[in-house]
CSV table of C-alpha atoms in Angstrom, one decimal:
chain,number,residue,atom,x,y,z
A,1,UNK,CA,-7.9,-10.1,44.3
A,2,UNK,CA,-6.0,-7.6,42.1
A,3,UNK,CA,-5.1,-8.6,38.4
A,4,UNK,CA,-1.4,-9.0,38.2
A,5,UNK,CA,-1.5,-8.0,34.6
A,6,UNK,CA,-3.3,-4.7,35.4
A,7,UNK,CA,-0.6,-4.0,38.1
A,8,UNK,CA,2.0,-4.5,35.4
A,9,UNK,CA,0.3,-2.0,33.0
A,10,UNK,CA,1.8,1.2,32.7
A,11,UNK,CA,1.4,4.2,30.4
A,12,UNK,CA,3.4,4.6,27.2
A,13,UNK,CA,5.3,7.4,28.7
A,14,UNK,CA,6.4,5.5,31.9
A,15,UNK,CA,7.5,2.6,29.6
A,16,UNK,CA,9.7,5.0,27.6
A,17,UNK,CA,11.1,7.1,30.3
A,18,UNK,CA,11.2,4.9,33.4
A,19,UNK,CA,12.7,1.9,31.8
A,20,UNK,CA,15.8,2.7,29.8
A,21,UNK,CA,16.1,-1.0,28.7
A,22,UNK,CA,12.6,-0.9,27.4
A,23,UNK,CA,13.4,2.4,25.6
A,24,UNK,CA,16.5,0.9,23.8
A,25,UNK,CA,14.6,-2.2,22.8
A,26,UNK,CA,11.7,-0.3,21.3
A,27,UNK,CA,14.3,1.9,19.4
A,28,UNK,CA,16.2,-1.0,18.1
A,29,UNK,CA,12.8,-2.7,16.9
A,30,UNK,CA,11.7,0.6,15.2
A,31,UNK,CA,15.0,0.7,13.4
A,32,UNK,CA,14.5,-2.8,12.2
A,33,UNK,CA,11.2,-1.9,10.8
A,34,UNK,CA,12.7,0.9,8.9
A,35,UNK,CA,15.9,-0.9,7.8
A,36,UNK,CA,14.6,-2.5,4.5
A,37,UNK,CA,13.2,0.9,3.4
A,38,UNK,CA,16.3,3.1,4.1
A,39,UNK,CA,19.0,0.5,3.4
A,40,UNK,CA,18.6,1.1,-0.4
A,41,UNK,CA,18.1,4.1,-2.6
A,42,UNK,CA,15.2,2.8,-4.5
A,43,UNK,CA,13.0,0.4,-2.4
A,44,UNK,CA,11.8,-2.6,-4.9
A,45,UNK,CA,8.3,-2.1,-4.1
A,46,UNK,CA,5.6,-2.5,-6.8
A,47,UNK,CA,3.2,0.6,-6.9
A,48,UNK,CA,5.5,2.9,-4.7
A,49,UNK,CA,7.3,4.8,-7.5
A,50,UNK,CA,3.9,5.5,-9.3
A,51,UNK,CA,2.4,6.9,-6.0
A,52,UNK,CA,5.3,9.1,-5.4
A,53,UNK,CA,5.3,10.4,-8.9
A,54,UNK,CA,1.6,11.1,-8.9
A,55,UNK,CA,1.7,13.1,-5.8
A,56,UNK,CA,4.9,15.0,-7.1
A,57,UNK,CA,2.9,16.0,-10.3
A,58,UNK,CA,-0.1,17.2,-8.2
A,59,UNK,CA,2.1,19.5,-6.2
A,60,UNK,CA,4.2,20.8,-9.1
A,61,UNK,CA,1.4,21.3,-11.7
A,62,UNK,CA,2.3,25.0,-12.0
A,63,UNK,CA,6.0,24.8,-11.4
A,64,UNK,CA,7.8,26.5,-14.2
A,65,UNK,CA,10.5,23.8,-14.3
A,66,UNK,CA,8.0,21.2,-15.7
A,67,UNK,CA,5.3,20.9,-18.3
A,68,UNK,CA,2.9,19.0,-16.1
A,69,UNK,CA,0.1,21.5,-16.5
A,70,UNK,CA,-0.1,20.8,-20.1
A,71,UNK,CA,-1.1,17.2,-19.5
A,72,UNK,CA,-2.5,16.9,-16.0
A,73,UNK,CA,-4.9,18.6,-13.7
A,74,UNK,CA,-5.7,18.2,-10.1
A,75,UNK,CA,-9.2,17.5,-8.7
A,76,UNK,CA,-9.2,17.5,-4.9
A,77,UNK,CA,-12.7,16.6,-3.6
A,78,UNK,CA,-14.3,14.8,-0.4
A,79,UNK,CA,-13.0,11.4,-1.8
A,80,UNK,CA,-10.8,8.7,-0.2
A,81,UNK,CA,-7.4,8.1,-1.3
A,82,UNK,CA,-6.0,11.6,-0.9
A,83,UNK,CA,-4.1,11.5,2.4
A,84,UNK,CA,-0.9,9.9,1.1
A,85,UNK,CA,-0.9,11.9,-2.0
A,86,UNK,CA,-1.2,15.2,0.1
A,87,UNK,CA,1.4,14.2,2.6
A,88,UNK,CA,4.0,13.2,0.0
A,89,UNK,CA,3.2,16.1,-2.3
A,90,UNK,CA,3.6,18.6,0.5
A,91,UNK,CA,6.7,17.1,1.8
A,92,UNK,CA,8.1,17.1,-1.8
A,93,UNK,CA,8.0,20.9,-1.7
A,94,UNK,CA,10.8,20.9,0.9
A,95,UNK,CA,12.4,17.6,0.5
A,96,UNK,CA,13.4,15.3,-2.5
A,97,UNK,CA,10.3,13.5,-3.7
A,98,UNK,CA,11.8,10.1,-3.1
A,99,UNK,CA,12.7,10.9,0.5
A,100,UNK,CA,9.2,12.4,0.9
A,101,UNK,CA,7.8,9.0,-0.3
A,102,UNK,CA,10.0,7.1,2.0
A,103,UNK,CA,9.0,9.1,5.0
A,104,UNK,CA,5.3,8.4,4.3
A,105,UNK,CA,6.2,4.7,3.7
A,106,UNK,CA,8.0,4.7,7.0
A,107,UNK,CA,4.9,6.3,8.8
A,108,UNK,CA,2.9,3.3,7.7
A,109,UNK,CA,5.7,0.8,8.6
A,110,UNK,CA,6.0,2.2,12.1
A,111,UNK,CA,2.5,3.2,12.6
A,112,UNK,CA,1.0,-0.2,12.0
A,113,UNK,CA,2.7,-2.0,14.8
A,114,UNK,CA,2.3,1.0,17.2
A,115,UNK,CA,-1.4,1.5,16.3
A,116,UNK,CA,-1.9,-2.1,16.8
A,117,UNK,CA,-0.3,-1.9,20.3
A,118,UNK,CA,-2.6,0.9,21.1
A,119,UNK,CA,-5.7,-1.0,19.9
A,120,UNK,CA,-4.4,-4.1,22.1
A,121,UNK,CA,-4.1,-2.0,25.2
A,122,UNK,CA,-7.7,-1.0,25.0
A,123,UNK,CA,-8.9,-4.6,24.5
A,124,UNK,CA,-6.4,-6.4,26.8
A,125,UNK,CA,-4.7,-3.9,29.2
A,126,UNK,CA,-1.2,-5.0,30.3
A,127,UNK,CA,-0.6,-7.7,27.4
A,128,UNK,CA,2.3,-5.5,26.0
A,129,UNK,CA,4.2,-8.8,25.1
A,130,UNK,CA,1.6,-9.9,22.5
A,131,UNK,CA,2.2,-6.5,20.7
A,132,UNK,CA,5.6,-7.9,19.5
A,133,UNK,CA,3.9,-10.0,17.1
A,134,UNK,CA,2.3,-7.0,15.3
A,135,UNK,CA,5.9,-6.3,14.1
A,136,UNK,CA,5.4,-9.0,11.6
A,137,UNK,CA,2.4,-7.1,10.2
A,138,UNK,CA,4.4,-4.1,9.1
A,139,UNK,CA,5.9,-6.3,6.4
A,140,UNK,CA,2.5,-7.5,5.1
A,141,UNK,CA,1.8,-8.2,1.5
A,142,UNK,CA,0.5,-4.7,0.9
A,143,UNK,CA,3.9,-3.3,2.0
A,144,UNK,CA,5.4,-5.2,-0.9
A,145,UNK,CA,2.7,-4.2,-3.3
A,146,UNK,CA,3.2,-0.7,-2.5
A,147,UNK,CA,-0.5,-0.2,-2.1
A,148,UNK,CA,0.4,2.9,0.0
A,149,UNK,CA,-3.1,4.3,0.8
A,150,UNK,CA,-4.4,1.0,2.0
A,151,UNK,CA,-1.2,0.2,4.0
A,152,UNK,CA,-1.3,3.6,5.8
A,153,UNK,CA,-5.0,3.3,6.4
A,154,UNK,CA,-4.5,0.1,8.4
A,155,UNK,CA,-2.8,2.1,11.2
A,156,UNK,CA,-5.4,4.9,11.2
A,157,UNK,CA,-8.1,2.2,11.2
A,158,UNK,CA,-6.5,0.6,14.4
A,159,UNK,CA,-6.1,4.0,16.1
A,160,UNK,CA,-9.8,4.7,15.4
A,161,UNK,CA,-10.9,1.5,17.0
A,162,UNK,CA,-8.7,2.2,20.0
A,163,UNK,CA,-10.3,5.7,20.5
A,164,UNK,CA,-13.7,4.1,19.9
A,165,UNK,CA,-13.2,1.5,22.6
A,166,UNK,CA,-12.2,4.3,25.0
A,167,UNK,CA,-15.2,6.3,24.0
A,168,UNK,CA,-17.5,3.2,24.7
A,169,UNK,CA,-15.8,2.9,28.1
A,170,UNK,CA,-16.4,6.3,29.1
A,171,UNK,CA,-18.6,8.4,26.6
A,172,UNK,CA,-17.7,12.1,26.4
A,173,UNK,CA,-18.0,14.9,23.8
A,174,UNK,CA,-14.2,15.0,23.6
A,175,UNK,CA,-13.7,11.4,23.1
A,176,UNK,CA,-16.4,11.4,20.6
A,177,UNK,CA,-14.9,14.1,18.5
A,178,UNK,CA,-11.4,12.5,18.7
A,179,UNK,CA,-12.9,9.3,17.5
A,180,UNK,CA,-14.8,10.9,14.7
A,181,UNK,CA,-11.6,12.8,13.5
A,182,UNK,CA,-9.6,9.5,13.4
A,183,UNK,CA,-12.5,8.0,11.6
A,184,UNK,CA,-12.5,10.8,8.9
A,185,UNK,CA,-8.6,10.5,8.5
A,186,UNK,CA,-9.2,6.7,7.8
A,187,UNK,CA,-11.9,7.5,5.3
A,188,UNK,CA,-9.6,10.0,3.4
A,189,UNK,CA,-6.7,7.6,3.4
A,190,UNK,CA,-8.5,4.6,1.9
A,191,UNK,CA,-12.1,3.5,1.5
A,192,UNK,CA,-11.2,-0.2,2.5
A,193,UNK,CA,-9.6,0.7,5.8
A,194,UNK,CA,-12.8,2.8,6.5
A,195,UNK,CA,-15.0,-0.2,5.5
A,196,UNK,CA,-13.0,-2.7,7.7
A,197,UNK,CA,-13.2,-0.2,10.4
A,198,UNK,CA,-17.0,0.0,10.0
A,199,UNK,CA,-17.3,-3.8,9.8
A,200,UNK,CA,-15.4,-4.4,13.3
A,201,UNK,CA,-17.4,-1.7,15.0
A,202,UNK,CA,-20.5,-3.3,13.7
A,203,UNK,CA,-19.6,-6.9,14.6
A,204,UNK,CA,-18.5,-5.8,18.1
A,205,UNK,CA,-21.5,-3.8,18.9
A,206,UNK,CA,-23.8,-6.7,17.8
A,207,UNK,CA,-22.3,-8.6,20.8
A,208,UNK,CA,-23.1,-5.8,23.0
A,209,UNK,CA,-27.0,-5.1,22.9
A,210,UNK,CA,-26.9,-1.6,24.2
A,211,UNK,CA,-28.9,0.6,22.3
A,212,UNK,CA,-27.5,3.8,23.5
A,213,UNK,CA,-24.1,2.6,22.4
A,214,UNK,CA,-25.5,1.8,19.0
A,215,UNK,CA,-26.7,5.3,18.6
A,216,UNK,CA,-23.6,7.0,19.7
A,217,UNK,CA,-21.6,4.8,17.6
A,218,UNK,CA,-23.8,5.3,14.5
A,219,UNK,CA,-23.4,9.1,14.9
A,220,UNK,CA,-19.7,8.9,14.7
A,221,UNK,CA,-20.1,7.5,11.1
A,222,UNK,CA,-22.5,10.2,9.9
A,223,UNK,CA,-19.6,12.8,8.8
A,224,UNK,CA,-17.9,10.2,6.6
A,225,UNK,CA,-20.9,8.8,5.0
A,226,UNK,CA,-22.0,12.3,4.2
A,227,UNK,CA,-18.7,12.9,2.6
A,228,UNK,CA,-19.0,9.8,0.5
A,229,UNK,CA,-22.6,10.6,-0.5
A,230,UNK,CA,-21.3,14.0,-1.7
A,231,UNK,CA,-18.6,12.0,-3.8
A,232,UNK,CA,-21.1,9.4,-5.1
A,233,UNK,CA,-19.7,9.9,-8.5
A,234,UNK,CA,-16.9,7.6,-7.3
A,235,UNK,CA,-19.3,4.7,-7.4
A,236,UNK,CA,-21.0,5.9,-10.5
A,237,UNK,CA,-17.9,6.0,-12.5
A,238,UNK,CA,-16.7,2.5,-11.7
A,239,UNK,CA,-17.8,-0.5,-13.5
A,240,UNK,CA,-20.1,-2.8,-11.6
A,241,UNK,CA,-18.7,-6.2,-12.6
A,242,UNK,CA,-17.1,-8.2,-9.9
A,243,UNK,CA,-14.8,-11.2,-10.0
A,244,UNK,CA,-14.6,-14.1,-7.5
A,245,UNK,CA,-11.9,-16.7,-6.6
A,246,UNK,CA,-13.0,-20.2,-6.2
A,247,UNK,CA,-12.9,-21.9,-3.0
A,248,UNK,CA,-9.7,-23.7,-3.9
A,249,UNK,CA,-8.2,-20.3,-5.0
A,250,UNK,CA,-9.3,-18.8,-1.6
A,251,UNK,CA,-7.4,-21.5,0.3
A,252,UNK,CA,-4.3,-21.0,-2.1
A,253,UNK,CA,-4.2,-17.2,-1.4
A,254,UNK,CA,-5.0,-17.4,2.4
A,255,UNK,CA,-1.4,-18.0,3.1
A,256,UNK,CA,-0.7,-14.4,2.0
A,257,UNK,CA,-1.5,-13.5,5.6
A,258,UNK,CA,2.2,-13.9,5.9
A,259,UNK,CA,3.9,-13.4,2.4
A,260,UNK,CA,7.5,-12.8,1.7
A,261,UNK,CA,10.2,-13.7,-0.7
A,262,UNK,CA,11.0,-16.9,1.5
A,263,UNK,CA,8.4,-19.6,1.4
A,264,UNK,CA,10.3,-21.3,4.2
A,265,UNK,CA,10.0,-18.3,6.6
A,266,UNK,CA,6.3,-17.9,5.6
A,267,UNK,CA,5.6,-21.6,6.5
A,268,UNK,CA,7.6,-21.3,9.8
A,269,UNK,CA,5.7,-18.1,10.6
A,270,UNK,CA,2.4,-19.8,9.7
A,271,UNK,CA,3.1,-22.6,12.1
A,272,UNK,CA,4.4,-20.4,14.8
A,273,UNK,CA,1.1,-18.3,15.1
A,274,UNK,CA,-1.1,-21.5,16.2
A,275,UNK,CA,1.9,-22.8,18.1
A,276,UNK,CA,1.9,-19.4,20.1
A,277,UNK,CA,-1.7,-19.8,21.1
A,278,UNK,CA,-1.4,-23.4,22.0
A,279,UNK,CA,1.7,-22.8,24.2
A,280,UNK,CA,0.0,-19.8,25.8
A,281,UNK,CA,-3.1,-21.9,26.6
A,282,UNK,CA,-1.7,-25.1,27.9
A,283,UNK,CA,-1.6,-25.3,31.8
A,284,UNK,CA,-2.0,-21.4,32.0
A,285,UNK,CA,-4.6,-20.3,34.5
A,286,UNK,CA,-4.4,-16.9,33.2
A,287,UNK,CA,-5.4,-17.6,29.7
A,288,UNK,CA,-9.0,-16.9,28.8
A,289,UNK,CA,-10.8,-16.2,25.4
A,290,UNK,CA,-12.2,-12.7,24.6
A,291,UNK,CA,-15.3,-14.4,23.0
A,292,UNK,CA,-16.6,-11.0,21.6
A,293,UNK,CA,-13.3,-10.7,19.5
A,294,UNK,CA,-13.4,-14.3,18.7
A,295,UNK,CA,-16.8,-13.6,17.0
A,296,UNK,CA,-15.1,-10.6,15.1
A,297,UNK,CA,-12.2,-12.8,14.1
A,298,UNK,CA,-14.4,-15.5,12.8
A,299,UNK,CA,-16.7,-13.0,10.9
A,300,UNK,CA,-13.6,-11.5,9.2
A,301,UNK,CA,-12.4,-14.8,8.0
A,302,UNK,CA,-15.8,-15.2,6.7
A,303,UNK,CA,-15.7,-11.8,5.0
A,304,UNK,CA,-12.4,-12.9,3.3
A,305,UNK,CA,-14.1,-15.9,2.0
A,306,UNK,CA,-16.9,-14.0,0.6
A,307,UNK,CA,-15.3,-10.9,-0.9
A,308,UNK,CA,-14.6,-10.6,-4.6
A,309,UNK,CA,-11.1,-10.5,-6.0
A,310,UNK,CA,-12.0,-7.3,-7.8
A,311,UNK,CA,-14.9,-4.8,-8.2
A,312,UNK,CA,-14.9,-1.9,-10.6
A,313,UNK,CA,-11.4,-0.2,-10.2
A,314,UNK,CA,-10.5,-2.2,-7.1
A,315,UNK,CA,-8.6,-5.4,-7.0
A,316,UNK,CA,-7.2,-7.8,-4.6
A,317,UNK,CA,-10.2,-6.9,-2.4
A,318,UNK,CA,-10.5,-10.0,-0.6
A,319,UNK,CA,-6.9,-10.4,0.6
A,320,UNK,CA,-7.0,-7.0,2.1
A,321,UNK,CA,-9.0,-8.7,5.0
A,322,UNK,CA,-6.0,-10.7,5.8
A,323,UNK,CA,-3.9,-8.1,7.6
A,324,UNK,CA,-6.9,-7.1,9.6
A,325,UNK,CA,-7.6,-10.5,10.5
A,326,UNK,CA,-4.0,-11.1,11.6
A,327,UNK,CA,-4.2,-8.2,14.1
A,328,UNK,CA,-7.6,-9.2,15.5
A,329,UNK,CA,-6.4,-12.8,16.0
A,330,UNK,CA,-4.0,-11.5,18.7
A,331,UNK,CA,-6.7,-9.7,20.8
A,332,UNK,CA,-9.0,-12.8,20.9
A,333,UNK,CA,-7.4,-14.1,24.1
A,334,UNK,CA,-5.6,-12.7,27.3
A,335,UNK,CA,-2.4,-14.7,27.6
A,336,UNK,CA,-1.2,-13.5,31.0
A,337,UNK,CA,2.4,-13.5,31.9
A,338,UNK,CA,3.1,-16.5,29.7
A,339,UNK,CA,3.1,-14.1,26.7
A,340,UNK,CA,6.4,-12.7,27.9
A,341,UNK,CA,8.1,-16.3,28.0
A,342,UNK,CA,6.9,-16.6,24.4
A,343,UNK,CA,8.0,-13.2,23.3
A,344,UNK,CA,11.4,-14.3,21.9
A,345,UNK,CA,9.6,-16.3,19.3
A,346,UNK,CA,8.1,-13.2,17.8
A,347,UNK,CA,11.3,-11.2,17.9
A,348,UNK,CA,13.3,-14.1,16.3
A,349,UNK,CA,10.8,-14.4,13.5
A,350,UNK,CA,10.7,-10.6,12.9
A,351,UNK,CA,14.4,-10.5,12.9
A,352,UNK,CA,14.7,-13.4,10.5
A,353,UNK,CA,12.1,-11.9,8.0
A,354,UNK,CA,13.7,-8.5,8.4
A,355,UNK,CA,17.0,-9.9,7.5
A,356,UNK,CA,15.7,-11.8,4.6
A,357,UNK,CA,13.7,-8.6,3.3
A,358,UNK,CA,16.8,-6.4,3.6
A,359,UNK,CA,19.0,-9.0,1.7
A,360,UNK,CA,16.5,-9.1,-1.1
A,361,UNK,CA,16.2,-5.2,-1.3
A,362,UNK,CA,19.9,-4.9,-1.4
A,363,UNK,CA,20.3,-7.5,-4.0
A,364,UNK,CA,18.0,-5.7,-6.3
A,365,UNK,CA,19.8,-2.5,-5.9
A,366,UNK,CA,22.5,-2.9,-8.7
A,367,UNK,CA,19.7,-3.7,-11.4
A,368,UNK,CA,17.6,-0.7,-10.2
A,369,UNK,CA,20.7,1.7,-10.3
A,370,UNK,CA,21.2,0.6,-14.0
A,371,UNK,CA,17.6,1.1,-14.9
A,372,UNK,CA,17.7,4.5,-13.2
A,373,UNK,CA,20.7,5.7,-15.3
A,374,UNK,CA,18.1,5.9,-18.3
A,375,UNK,CA,16.6,8.8,-16.8
A,376,UNK,CA,19.7,10.9,-17.4
A,377,UNK,CA,19.6,9.9,-21.0
A,378,UNK,CA,16.7,12.3,-21.7
A,379,UNK,CA,16.2,16.1,-21.5
A,380,UNK,CA,13.9,17.4,-19.0
A,381,UNK,CA,10.1,17.2,-19.5
A,382,UNK,CA,10.5,14.3,-22.1
A,383,UNK,CA,7.3,12.6,-23.1
A,384,UNK,CA,8.0,8.9,-22.4
A,385,UNK,CA,5.9,5.7,-23.1
A,386,UNK,CA,6.7,2.8,-21.0
A,387,UNK,CA,6.1,-0.7,-22.5
A,388,UNK,CA,6.8,-3.3,-19.9
A,389,UNK,CA,6.2,-7.0,-19.9
A,390,UNK,CA,6.6,-9.6,-17.1
A,391,UNK,CA,9.7,-11.6,-17.0
A,392,UNK,CA,8.0,-15.0,-16.1
A,393,UNK,CA,4.4,-16.3,-16.5
A,394,UNK,CA,4.7,-17.6,-13.0
A,395,UNK,CA,6.3,-14.6,-11.5
A,396,UNK,CA,5.1,-13.4,-8.2
A,397,UNK,CA,3.6,-9.8,-8.1
A,398,UNK,CA,6.0,-8.7,-5.4
A,399,UNK,CA,9.0,-9.5,-7.7
A,400,UNK,CA,7.5,-7.1,-10.3
A,401,UNK,CA,8.9,-4.1,-8.8
A,402,UNK,CA,10.2,-3.1,-12.2
A,403,UNK,CA,6.7,-2.5,-13.5
A,404,UNK,CA,6.5,1.2,-12.1
A,405,UNK,CA,10.1,1.8,-11.8
A,406,UNK,CA,10.0,4.3,-14.9
A,407,UNK,CA,7.8,6.7,-12.6
A,408,UNK,CA,11.1,7.8,-10.9
A,409,UNK,CA,11.8,9.6,-14.1
A,410,UNK,CA,8.9,11.7,-13.5
A,411,UNK,CA,10.4,13.1,-10.3
A,412,UNK,CA,14.0,13.0,-11.6
A,413,UNK,CA,13.6,14.5,-15.1
A,414,UNK,CA,10.0,15.6,-15.3
A,415,UNK,CA,8.9,12.8,-17.5
A,416,UNK,CA,5.3,12.9,-18.8
A,417,UNK,CA,3.6,9.6,-19.1
A,418,UNK,CA,-0.2,8.3,-19.5
A,419,UNK,CA,0.3,5.7,-16.8
A,420,UNK,CA,0.5,7.7,-13.7
A,421,UNK,CA,-2.3,6.6,-11.3
A,422,UNK,CA,-5.5,8.6,-12.2
A,423,UNK,CA,-9.1,7.5,-12.1
A,424,UNK,CA,-11.6,10.4,-12.7
A,425,UNK,CA,-13.9,10.9,-9.7
A,426,UNK,CA,-11.7,8.6,-7.6
A,427,UNK,CA,-8.1,10.0,-7.6
A,428,UNK,CA,-6.9,13.6,-7.5
A,429,UNK,CA,-4.7,13.4,-10.6
A,430,UNK,CA,-6.4,13.4,-14.1
A,431,UNK,CA,-5.1,13.5,-17.5
A,432,UNK,CA,-6.4,16.4,-19.4
A,433,UNK,CA,-6.5,14.7,-22.8
A,434,UNK,CA,-6.3,11.2,-24.3
A,435,UNK,CA,-2.9,9.7,-25.1
A,436,UNK,CA,-2.0,6.6,-26.9
A,437,UNK,CA,-1.3,4.0,-24.0
A,438,UNK,CA,-1.5,0.2,-24.9
A,439,UNK,CA,-3.6,-1.6,-22.3
A,440,UNK,CA,-1.2,-4.3,-22.0
A,441,UNK,CA,0.8,-2.2,-19.5
A,442,UNK,CA,-1.6,-2.9,-16.7
A,443,UNK,CA,-1.3,-6.8,-17.1
A,444,UNK,CA,2.3,-6.7,-18.2
A,445,UNK,CA,1.2,-8.7,-21.2
A,446,UNK,CA,0.8,-7.4,-24.7
A,447,UNK,CA,-1.2,-9.0,-27.6
A,448,UNK,CA,-1.6,-5.9,-29.7
A,449,UNK,CA,0.4,-4.5,-32.6
A,450,UNK,CA,2.0,-1.2,-31.6
A,451,UNK,CA,0.5,2.0,-33.4
A,452,UNK,CA,3.8,3.4,-34.5
A,453,UNK,CA,2.4,6.6,-36.0
A,454,UNK,CA,0.8,7.4,-32.7
A,455,UNK,CA,4.0,6.8,-30.8
A,456,UNK,CA,5.8,9.1,-33.2
A,457,UNK,CA,3.4,11.9,-32.9
A,458,UNK,CA,2.9,11.8,-29.1
A,459,UNK,CA,6.2,10.5,-27.5
A,460,UNK,CA,9.8,11.5,-27.5
A,461,UNK,CA,11.1,8.2,-25.9
A,462,UNK,CA,10.0,4.7,-25.2
A,463,UNK,CA,11.0,2.9,-22.1
A,464,UNK,CA,10.9,-0.8,-23.2
A,465,UNK,CA,11.4,-3.5,-20.8
A,466,UNK,CA,11.4,-7.1,-21.7
A,467,UNK,CA,9.5,-6.6,-25.0
A,468,UNK,CA,11.9,-8.2,-27.6
A,469,UNK,CA,9.0,-8.7,-30.1
A,470,UNK,CA,8.7,-4.9,-30.3
A,471,UNK,CA,12.2,-4.0,-30.7
A,472,UNK,CA,12.3,-4.2,-34.5
A,473,UNK,CA,9.4,-1.9,-34.7
A,474,UNK,CA,10.6,0.5,-32.2
A,475,UNK,CA,14.0,0.7,-34.1
A,476,UNK,CA,12.0,1.5,-37.3
A,477,UNK,CA,10.8,4.7,-35.7
A,478,UNK,CA,13.7,5.5,-33.1
A,479,UNK,CA,17.3,4.8,-32.0
A,480,UNK,CA,18.3,2.5,-28.9
A,481,UNK,CA,20.2,5.0,-26.9
A,482,UNK,CA,20.6,3.0,-23.6
A,483,UNK,CA,20.6,-0.6,-22.5
A,484,UNK,CA,20.5,-2.2,-19.0
A,485,UNK,CA,19.6,-5.7,-18.6
A,486,UNK,CA,16.1,-6.2,-20.0
A,487,UNK,CA,15.7,-2.4,-20.3
A,488,UNK,CA,16.2,-0.6,-23.6
A,489,UNK,CA,15.5,3.2,-24.0
A,490,UNK,CA,14.6,4.3,-27.5
A,491,UNK,CA,14.8,7.9,-28.5
A,492,UNK,CA,11.7,8.4,-31.1
A,493,UNK,CA,12.6,10.2,-34.5
A,494,UNK,CA,9.9,13.0,-35.2
A,495,UNK,CA,7.4,11.9,-37.7
A,496,UNK,CA,8.4,13.3,-41.2
A,497,UNK,CA,6.1,15.7,-43.1
A,498,UNK,CA,5.2,14.1,-46.6
A,499,UNK,CA,7.6,15.4,-49.2
A,500,UNK,CA,5.6,17.5,-51.8
A,501,UNK,CA,6.4,17.4,-55.4
A,502,UNK,CA,6.5,20.8,-57.4
A,503,UNK,CA,2.9,20.3,-58.6
A,504,UNK,CA,1.7,19.4,-55.1
A,505,UNK,CA,3.3,22.6,-53.8
A,506,UNK,CA,1.4,24.7,-56.2
A,507,UNK,CA,-1.9,22.7,-55.7
A,508,UNK,CA,-1.7,21.4,-52.2
A,509,UNK,CA,-5.6,20.6,-52.4
A,510,UNK,CA,-5.1,17.8,-55.0
């Protein structure tokens, strides 16, 4: 008897061109994915401004309009983390840098549900209704954190897995090359996307004891492993200490598999996921588990439990398994036609979360516009030291979008700052020389006394956000020239040369 689901299956081209209703629906959903990003000028996303600014500097190092080459240099090598820098930097040659950044962020946001759909079609052909749940993944925690490389690598990871499953089904040199190319692209985008891809491949192949497949699959990873070996300095230059969450902490952060500004929406979404599986299973003869993928999902959950929270220069390592686990959960079973009856639940949840996210983004726009006016208060190529403290000890990281907002001054006015993302041997942007940069910036918490002479000698302005304890010191060496909310911009007075007495002038050595 023919499988009714396989009879329903059609190519993407037929879905788009032979069914106008589906085409309109897909376009509406795509617009909803992009709405939060493009409904505001400055998306309030944590690390996003710094990534945009770092890539801008890399591609304008020798631009005569800027002084970047005096302070920074580029180091492109066979290391991860360079794809998004390259794309944003290249686009910034022909587009405003912020627009270039939004386009790359949009590629990640649209690419994730589409890549997950492609992956789903290889595992469970014909289950297109299930793909609607992947829309929720586009707003995962790493979108809000602005971890642009990892966020975009998730799409490439899923595309790689889809091509790899096609390769297993019908091995050929062409399919092998395409899979290898996708894997290399994943590697160059983020090492954790590559690692999770390898982990899923390893777990799935263990459930299929076919030696030839193991050999073919292993060969696909050789180019990437060679590239990583050639860039082994990456591992050497990172510290080896690792931090781990306690079991109770793991349980506390597990809810980040669906994390937004609305705890109520998060709770509803988390309850809706098991409800979907239960409703799809009850009295449904077409439902059956894909046990190999159940094994993979369980192993990913265990991986989340075992991973450290940080290692070397990496942090929040364990929760990076959560969006991967979310996608894999929805390929662990075939739902049959029941999935279409439950599809409105996914669409309603996605619409509610998109509305809430867009509302939050738009509510922050007036404050960000006020901060942005500080950029125009400085001349081009100013040397600026950001000093930023968190507003509340219990503040959620997704609400700390102000942390890297100063970085837009780099693309707007050519600001030079020591806090652009740069790790020698790991990221392509490097500082040429040491600069005074208080460590408290990275934790948004300062317990040190400012070295005022260093600030006077090295900086033209201080961008001070929520640091009232430092304001008296900053006024002693500078003038407050702009205020907006918790932001104060200080123009630093140049250090004065010592006044010499007549005798000292005659005998400067005494």
